[in-house]
Coordinates of C-alpha atoms in Angstrom, one line a residue:
Chain S
M147 CA -93.9 253.2 1.8
K148 CA -96.9 254.2 -0.3
V149 CA -94.7 255.2 -3.2
S150 CA -92.7 251.9 -3.3
L151 CA -95.9 249.9 -3.1
N152 CA -97.5 251.7 -6.0
K153 CA -94.2 251.3 -7.9
K154 CA -94.3 247.5 -7.3
I155 CA -97.9 247.2 -8.5
L156 CA -97.2 249.2 -11.7
S157 CA -94.1 247.2 -12.3
K158 CA -96.0 243.9 -12.3
N159 CA -98.5 245.4 -14.8
E160 CA -95.6 246.8 -16.9
E161 CA -93.8 243.5 -16.9
C162 CA -96.9 241.7 -18.2
A163 CA -97.5 244.5 -20.7
L164 CA -94.0 244.0 -22.1
Q165 CA -94.6 240.2 -22.5
N166 CA -98.0 240.8 -24.2
R167 CA -96.5 243.3 -26.6
A168 CA -93.6 240.9 -27.4
F169 CA -96.2 238.2 -28.1
F170 CA -98.3 240.4 -30.4
T171 CA -95.2 241.6 -32.3
E172 CA -93.8 238.1 -32.7
N173 CA -97.2 236.8 -34.1
N174 CA -97.8 239.9 -36.3
T175 CA -101.1 240.4 -34.4
L176 CA -102.2 244.0 -34.2
C177 CA -103.6 244.6 -30.7
L178 CA -105.7 247.7 -30.0
N179 CA -106.9 248.8 -26.6
V180 CA -110.3 250.5 -26.9
I181 CA -111.1 253.0 -24.2
S182 CA -114.2 255.2 -23.7
S183 CA -117.0 256.3 -21.3
P184 CA -119.8 253.8 -20.6
G185 CA -122.2 253.6 -23.5
S186 CA -120.2 255.4 -26.2
G187 CA -120.6 252.5 -28.6
K188 CA -117.4 250.4 -28.3
T189 CA -119.1 247.1 -28.8
T190 CA -121.3 248.3 -31.7
I191 CA -118.2 249.6 -33.4
I192 CA -116.3 246.3 -33.0
V193 CA -119.3 244.2 -34.1
R194 CA -119.8 246.3 -37.3
T195 CA -116.0 246.2 -38.0
I196 CA -115.9 242.4 -37.7
R197 CA -118.9 242.0 -39.9
E198 CA -117.6 244.3 -42.6
L199 CA -114.0 243.0 -42.6
K200 CA -114.6 239.3 -41.9
D201 CA -113.4 238.3 -45.4
K202 CA -110.3 240.4 -45.1
M203 CA -109.0 239.8 -41.7
K204 CA -109.4 237.5 -38.6
I205 CA -110.5 239.5 -35.6
G206 CA -110.8 238.5 -31.9
V207 CA -112.0 240.4 -28.9
I208 CA -111.1 240.5 -25.2
E209 CA -114.0 242.1 -23.4
G210 CA -113.8 243.9 -20.0
D211 CA -116.7 244.8 -17.8
I212 CA -117.4 245.2 -14.1
K213 CA -120.1 242.5 -14.5
T214 CA -122.0 240.6 -17.2
D215 CA -120.8 238.8 -20.2
T216 CA -123.3 240.3 -22.6
D217 CA -120.7 242.1 -24.7
A218 CA -118.7 238.9 -25.4
A219 CA -121.9 237.2 -26.4
K220 CA -122.7 240.0 -28.9
I221 CA -119.3 239.6 -30.4
R222 CA -119.6 235.8 -30.7
E223 CA -122.8 236.2 -32.6
T224 CA -120.6 237.5 -35.5
G225 CA -118.6 234.2 -35.4
A226 CA -115.5 235.9 -34.1
P227 CA -113.7 234.5 -31.0
A228 CA -114.4 236.6 -27.9
V229 CA -113.7 236.1 -24.2
Q230 CA -115.1 238.1 -21.3
I231 CA -113.2 239.4 -18.2
E232 CA -115.5 240.4 -15.4
T233 CA -113.4 242.7 -13.2
R234 CA -116.0 242.5 -10.3
G235 CA -115.5 246.1 -9.2
A236 CA -112.1 247.0 -10.7
C237 CA -112.3 250.1 -13.0
H238 CA -109.9 249.0 -15.7
L239 CA -108.3 245.9 -17.2
S240 CA -104.8 244.9 -16.2
A241 CA -102.1 243.4 -18.5
Q242 CA -102.1 240.2 -16.4
Q243 CA -105.8 239.7 -17.1
V244 CA -105.1 240.1 -20.9
T245 CA -102.2 237.6 -20.7
S246 CA -104.5 235.1 -19.1
K247 CA -107.0 235.3 -22.0
L248 CA -104.7 235.2 -25.0
G249 CA -105.0 231.4 -25.3
A250 CA -108.8 231.4 -25.1
I251 CA -109.1 233.3 -28.4
S252 CA -106.0 231.9 -30.1
A253 CA -104.6 235.4 -30.3
G254 CA -101.5 234.4 -32.1
E255 CA -103.5 233.2 -35.1
L256 CA -105.5 236.5 -35.4
D257 CA -104.8 239.6 -37.5
V258 CA -106.4 241.9 -35.0
V259 CA -107.2 241.7 -31.3
F260 CA -109.5 244.3 -29.9
I261 CA -109.3 244.7 -26.1
E262 CA -112.6 246.5 -25.1
N263 CA -111.7 248.0 -21.8
V264 CA -114.1 248.7 -18.9
G265 CA -116.2 251.8 -19.7
N266 CA -114.2 254.5 -17.9
L267 CA -112.6 257.6 -19.4
V268 CA -110.2 258.1 -16.6
C269 CA -108.6 254.9 -15.1
A270 CA -108.2 252.7 -18.2
S271 CA -105.7 255.1 -19.8
D272 CA -103.2 254.7 -16.9
F273 CA -102.6 251.0 -17.5
D274 CA -100.5 249.7 -20.4
L275 CA -102.0 246.3 -21.5
G276 CA -99.2 245.6 -24.0
E277 CA -101.3 246.9 -26.9
Q278 CA -99.7 248.4 -30.0
G279 CA -102.2 251.1 -30.3
R280 CA -105.0 252.9 -28.4
V281 CA -108.4 253.8 -29.7
V282 CA -110.5 256.3 -27.8
V283 CA -114.2 256.5 -28.6
L284 CA -116.1 259.7 -27.9
S285 CA -119.8 259.7 -28.7
V286 CA -121.6 262.9 -29.8
P287 CA -124.1 262.9 -26.9
E288 CA -121.3 263.0 -24.3
G289 CA -120.5 266.6 -25.4
D290 CA -117.6 268.4 -27.0
D291 CA -115.8 269.3 -23.7
K292 CA -114.3 265.8 -23.1
P293 CA -110.8 266.3 -24.5
T294 CA -110.2 269.3 -22.3
K295 CA -111.8 267.6 -19.2
Y296 CA -110.0 264.2 -19.7
P297 CA -106.7 265.3 -21.3
G298 CA -104.6 262.3 -20.3
T299 CA -106.8 259.8 -22.1
F300 CA -106.8 261.8 -25.4
A301 CA -103.1 262.6 -25.1
K302 CA -102.2 258.9 -24.9
A303 CA -104.4 257.7 -27.8
N304 CA -103.4 256.9 -31.4
V305 CA -106.9 257.0 -32.8
L306 CA -110.1 259.0 -31.9
L307 CA -113.4 257.7 -33.1
I308 CA -116.1 260.4 -32.8
N309 CA -119.1 258.1 -32.8
K310 CA -122.9 258.5 -33.0
T311 CA -122.6 261.3 -35.6
D312 CA -126.2 260.3 -36.6
L313 CA -127.3 262.2 -33.4
L314 CA -125.5 265.5 -34.5
D315 CA -128.9 267.1 -35.4
H316 CA -130.3 266.3 -32.0
V317 CA -127.6 267.5 -29.5
E318 CA -125.2 270.4 -29.2
F319 CA -121.8 269.2 -30.3
D320 CA -119.0 271.2 -32.0
T321 CA -117.0 268.7 -33.9
D322 CA -114.4 271.3 -34.9
K323 CA -113.8 272.1 -31.3
V324 CA -113.2 268.5 -30.4
I325 CA -110.8 268.0 -33.3
S326 CA -109.0 271.2 -32.4
D327 CA -108.8 270.5 -28.6
A328 CA -107.7 266.8 -29.2
G329 CA -105.2 267.9 -31.8
K330 CA -103.6 270.4 -29.3
L331 CA -103.2 267.6 -26.8
N332 CA -102.0 265.1 -29.4
P333 CA -100.9 266.3 -32.8
D334 CA -100.4 262.8 -34.1
L335 CA -104.0 261.7 -33.2
K336 CA -105.8 260.1 -36.2
I337 CA -109.5 261.1 -36.1
F338 CA -112.5 259.5 -37.8
Q339 CA -116.1 260.7 -37.6
I340 CA -118.3 257.7 -37.6
S341 CA -121.7 256.3 -36.9
A342 CA -121.4 252.6 -36.1
K343 CA -125.2 252.4 -36.2
T344 CA -125.6 253.7 -39.8
G345 CA -122.1 252.9 -41.1
Q346 CA -121.5 256.5 -42.1
G347 CA -117.7 257.3 -42.1
M348 CA -116.6 253.8 -41.2
N349 CA -114.6 253.2 -44.4
G350 CA -111.8 255.5 -43.3
W351 CA -111.5 253.5 -40.1
Y352 CA -111.6 250.2 -42.0
N353 CA -108.9 251.3 -44.4
W354 CA -106.7 252.5 -41.5
L355 CA -107.0 249.0 -39.9
L356 CA -106.3 247.2 -43.2
G357 CA -103.3 249.4 -43.8
L358 CA -101.7 248.4 -40.4
C359 CA -102.5 244.7 -40.7
T360 CA -99.4 242.9 -42.0
K361 CA -100.4 239.3 -41.4
T362 CA -103.1 238.9 -44.0
A363 CA -101.0 240.6 -46.7
K364 CA -98.3 237.9 -46.3
Chain G
M894 CA -99.2 245.2 3.8
K895 CA -101.4 246.1 0.9
V896 CA -104.6 245.5 2.9
S897 CA -103.5 247.6 5.9
L898 CA -102.5 250.5 3.6
N899 CA -105.9 250.4 1.8
K900 CA -107.6 250.3 5.2
K901 CA -105.7 253.3 6.3
I902 CA -106.6 255.3 3.2
L903 CA -110.3 254.3 3.5
S904 CA -110.3 255.2 7.2
K905 CA -109.0 258.7 6.6
N906 CA -111.7 259.2 3.9
E907 CA -114.3 257.7 6.2
E908 CA -113.3 259.9 9.1
C909 CA -113.7 263.1 6.9
A910 CA -117.0 261.8 5.5
L911 CA -118.3 261.4 9.1
Q912 CA -117.3 265.0 9.9
N913 CA -118.9 266.3 6.7
R914 CA -122.1 264.4 7.4
A915 CA -122.2 265.8 11.0
F916 CA -121.7 269.3 9.6
F917 CA -124.5 269.0 7.0
T918 CA -126.9 267.5 9.6
E919 CA -126.1 270.2 12.2
N920 CA -126.8 272.9 9.6
N921 CA -129.9 271.3 8.1
T922 CA -128.1 271.4 4.8
L923 CA -129.1 268.6 2.4
C924 CA -126.0 267.3 0.6
L925 CA -126.4 265.1 -2.5
N926 CA -123.5 263.3 -4.3
V927 CA -124.2 263.3 -8.0
I928 CA -122.6 260.4 -9.9
S929 CA -122.6 259.4 -13.6
S930 CA -120.6 258.6 -16.7
P931 CA -119.0 261.6 -18.5
G932 CA -121.5 263.6 -20.4
S933 CA -124.7 262.3 -19.0
G934 CA -125.9 265.8 -18.2
K935 CA -125.1 266.3 -14.5
T936 CA -124.2 270.0 -14.9
T937 CA -127.2 270.7 -17.1
I938 CA -129.5 269.1 -14.5
I939 CA -128.0 271.1 -11.6
V940 CA -128.1 274.4 -13.6
R941 CA -131.8 273.9 -14.5
T942 CA -132.7 272.9 -11.0
I943 CA -131.0 276.0 -9.5
R944 CA -132.8 278.3 -12.0
E945 CA -136.2 276.7 -11.4
L946 CA -135.9 276.6 -7.6
K947 CA -133.9 279.8 -6.9
D948 CA -136.9 281.5 -5.2
K949 CA -137.6 278.4 -3.0
M950 CA -134.2 277.3 -1.8
K951 CA -130.5 278.3 -1.7
I952 CA -128.3 275.8 -3.6
G953 CA -124.6 275.6 -3.9
V954 CA -122.3 273.3 -5.8
I955 CA -118.9 271.6 -5.4
E956 CA -117.7 270.6 -8.8
G957 CA -115.2 267.7 -9.4
D958 CA -113.3 267.3 -12.7
I959 CA -110.0 265.9 -13.7
K960 CA -109.2 269.2 -15.3
T961 CA -110.9 272.6 -16.2
D962 CA -113.2 274.8 -14.1
T963 CA -115.8 275.2 -16.9
D964 CA -118.6 273.4 -14.9
A965 CA -118.2 275.7 -11.9
A966 CA -118.2 278.7 -14.2
K967 CA -121.5 277.4 -15.7
I968 CA -123.0 277.1 -12.2
R969 CA -121.9 280.6 -11.2
E970 CA -123.7 282.1 -14.2
T971 CA -126.9 281.2 -12.4
G972 CA -125.8 283.3 -9.4
A973 CA -125.4 280.3 -7.1
P974 CA -122.1 279.7 -5.3
A975 CA -119.9 277.1 -6.9
V976 CA -116.3 275.9 -6.4
Q977 CA -114.2 273.7 -8.6
I978 CA -112.0 270.8 -7.5
E979 CA -109.5 269.8 -10.2
T980 CA -108.5 266.2 -9.2
R981 CA -105.6 266.3 -11.8
G982 CA -105.8 262.6 -12.7
A983 CA -107.8 261.2 -9.7
C984 CA -110.9 259.4 -10.8
H985 CA -113.2 260.5 -8.0
L986 CA -113.6 263.1 -5.3
S987 CA -112.5 262.4 -1.7
A988 CA -114.3 263.4 1.5
Q989 CA -111.2 265.5 2.4
Q990 CA -111.5 267.5 -0.8
V991 CA -115.1 268.2 0.0
T992 CA -114.2 269.3 3.6
S993 CA -111.7 271.8 2.2
K994 CA -114.3 273.5 0.1
L995 CA -117.3 273.8 2.5
G996 CA -116.2 277.3 3.6
A997 CA -115.8 278.6 0.0
I998 CA -119.5 278.2 -0.7
S999 CA -120.7 279.0 2.9
A1000 CA -122.2 275.5 2.8
G1001 CA -123.8 275.8 6.3
E1002 CA -126.1 278.6 5.1
L1003 CA -127.4 276.7 2.1
D1004 CA -130.5 274.5 1.8
V1005 CA -128.9 272.1 -0.7
V1006 CA -125.3 271.3 -1.6
F1007 CA -124.8 269.3 -4.8
I1008 CA -121.4 267.6 -5.1
E1009 CA -120.9 266.9 -8.8
N1010 CA -118.5 264.0 -8.8
V1011 CA -115.9 263.3 -11.5
G1012 CA -117.6 261.7 -14.5
N1013 CA -117.0 258.0 -13.7
L1014 CA -119.6 255.3 -13.2
V1015 CA -117.2 253.0 -11.3
C1016 CA -114.9 254.6 -8.9
A1017 CA -116.9 257.5 -7.5
S1018 CA -119.5 255.2 -5.9
D1019 CA -116.8 253.6 -3.7
F1020 CA -116.1 256.7 -1.7
D1021 CA -118.4 258.2 0.9
L1022 CA -118.1 262.0 0.8
G1023 CA -120.4 262.5 3.8
E1024 CA -123.4 263.2 1.7
Q1025 CA -126.9 262.4 2.9
G1026 CA -128.0 261.0 -0.4
R1027 CA -126.7 259.8 -3.8
V1028 CA -128.1 260.7 -7.2
V1029 CA -127.1 258.6 -10.1
V1030 CA -127.7 260.0 -13.6
L1031 CA -128.0 257.7 -16.6
S1032 CA -128.6 259.3 -20.0
V1033 CA -130.6 257.6 -22.6
P1034 CA -127.8 257.4 -25.3
E1035 CA -125.6 255.4 -22.9
G1036 CA -127.9 252.4 -23.3
D1037 CA -130.2 250.4 -21.1
D1038 CA -127.6 247.8 -20.0
K1039 CA -125.9 250.1 -17.5
P1040 CA -127.6 248.9 -14.2
T1041 CA -126.6 245.3 -14.9
K1042 CA -123.0 246.3 -16.0
Y1043 CA -122.3 248.7 -13.1
P1044 CA -124.5 247.2 -10.3
G1045 CA -122.6 248.7 -7.4
T1046 CA -123.2 252.2 -8.4
F1047 CA -126.9 251.7 -8.8
A1048 CA -127.2 249.6 -5.6
K1049 CA -125.8 252.4 -3.5
A1050 CA -127.9 255.3 -4.9
N1051 CA -131.1 256.9 -3.5
V1052 CA -132.2 258.5 -6.7
L1053 CA -131.8 257.6 -10.4
L1054 CA -132.4 260.3 -12.9
I1055 CA -132.9 258.9 -16.4
N1056 CA -131.9 261.9 -18.4
K1057 CA -132.0 263.0 -22.1
T1058 CA -135.5 261.4 -22.6
D1059 CA -135.8 263.9 -25.5
L1060 CA -133.5 261.5 -27.4
L1061 CA -135.7 258.4 -26.9
D1062 CA -137.0 258.5 -30.5
H1063 CA -133.4 258.5 -31.9
V1064 CA -131.7 255.7 -29.9
E1065 CA -132.5 252.2 -28.7
F1066 CA -133.3 252.4 -25.0
D1067 CA -135.8 250.2 -23.1
T1068 CA -136.8 252.4 -20.1
D1069 CA -138.9 249.6 -18.5
K1070 CA -135.8 247.3 -18.6
V1071 CA -133.7 250.0 -16.7
I1072 CA -136.4 250.5 -14.1
S1073 CA -136.8 246.8 -13.6
D1074 CA -133.0 246.1 -13.5
A1075 CA -132.3 249.0 -11.2
G1076 CA -135.2 248.1 -9.0
K1077 CA -133.9 244.5 -8.5
L1078 CA -130.5 245.9 -7.4
N1079 CA -132.1 248.5 -5.2
P1080 CA -135.8 248.3 -4.3
D1081 CA -135.8 251.7 -2.5
L1082 CA -134.4 253.6 -5.5
K1083 CA -136.5 256.6 -6.5
I1084 CA -136.6 257.0 -10.2
F1085 CA -137.4 260.1 -12.3
Q1086 CA -137.4 260.2 -16.1
I1087 CA -136.3 263.7 -17.2
S1088 CA -134.9 265.9 -19.9
A1089 CA -132.8 268.6 -18.4
K1090 CA -132.7 270.2 -21.9
T1091 CA -136.5 270.5 -22.4
G1092 CA -137.6 270.4 -18.8
Q1093 CA -139.8 267.4 -19.3
G1094 CA -140.4 265.4 -16.1
M1095 CA -138.3 267.7 -13.9
N1096 CA -141.2 268.6 -11.6
G1097 CA -141.2 265.2 -9.9
W1098 CA -137.5 265.7 -9.1
Y1099 CA -138.0 269.3 -7.9
N1100 CA -140.8 268.2 -5.6
W1101 CA -138.7 265.4 -4.2
L1102 CA -136.0 267.9 -3.4
L1103 CA -138.4 270.4 -1.9
G1104 CA -139.9 267.7 0.3
L1105 CA -136.5 266.8 1.8
C1106 CA -135.4 270.4 2.4
T1107 CA -136.2 271.2 6.0
K1108 CA -134.3 274.5 6.4
T1109 CA -136.4 276.8 4.1
A1110 CA -139.6 275.4 5.8
K1111 CA -138.5 276.6 9.2

């Protein structure tokens, strides 16, 4: 009975994920699901990306948090559309929640939609939201053992942003080990070393985004 | 049907948690459930605590991780007994898993058992493991918004360790805000500002532990 119930729950999420993906594809909107531990810098990365690329692409954000709408407020300060989902205890966003917010940010008119998932390096990666790509953020102070400890999350990602490289002189962190361990789990993983605080290394990430974004080029 | 199934699962965990708590009480063993985001420094805190207090109390550790047994190996280097639980995808430890490992570290002969939960600031706090106290670790680079964003975890804790204070000069972090926000959620929360790397501020935490430990005093 437990198995069939789990299957039913997953199927509902999967169904909505398929609908979301069809919507994004139809509208040439690139949707990226951004996953990380709490405090790795997801919001700071998205805010800086919006400010740097605002003349080149239209970006909107769906924010997920257990509680508070502070992150959506930070995004809106850039002028970009943002909507908050408060999960009130749930440890990840669901595809249904994403579906319910597509209208609020006029997602079909955007070049890129970032879904900033709840800060959680485990659960978020098990739920397809209908995104076209997954971005995992690992910040330097979290330590270089995270790909081996949380292999599923790194194996299912398309991009790894190693963030807070401005702190490399102050903590123990072997970047080569992370690149090697993550590469073993996921040979196709695209990796950028960045500091969203200083801007260092962000150009590679911006160019990757611009290269994927087909709407503006039309 | 969903509600009754959830209730059954919770009841089984609760049943085991009650048994674990009775075991710890009967043996005068202080059991602490240590919860945090990935990479906040749980293992480093426990390793330093064991090294500093090894002449004063017997400490053992039950380690939880999605994958790898590197943390248990780090603990064993101190000479303390440690056993690893690999949850293989599950985002938190269960009381049953803890029960199954009590023998492996001869928990009844110890003064303190630390249960280092899976790195997860959401899910771990929903499951009673039969501990007598909860320690939440928040590291400075994670940011000062975590109590308001993850209120349940901070509300259910007995101790908050604000770790990596050696990085305060390099990141934006308002310690007073964290203390105020966490205090509003949980007026009885005991808070220590520490650096497990440099040892700064650890004495308050050690004294708190020694004050609670009744076995050695007998």
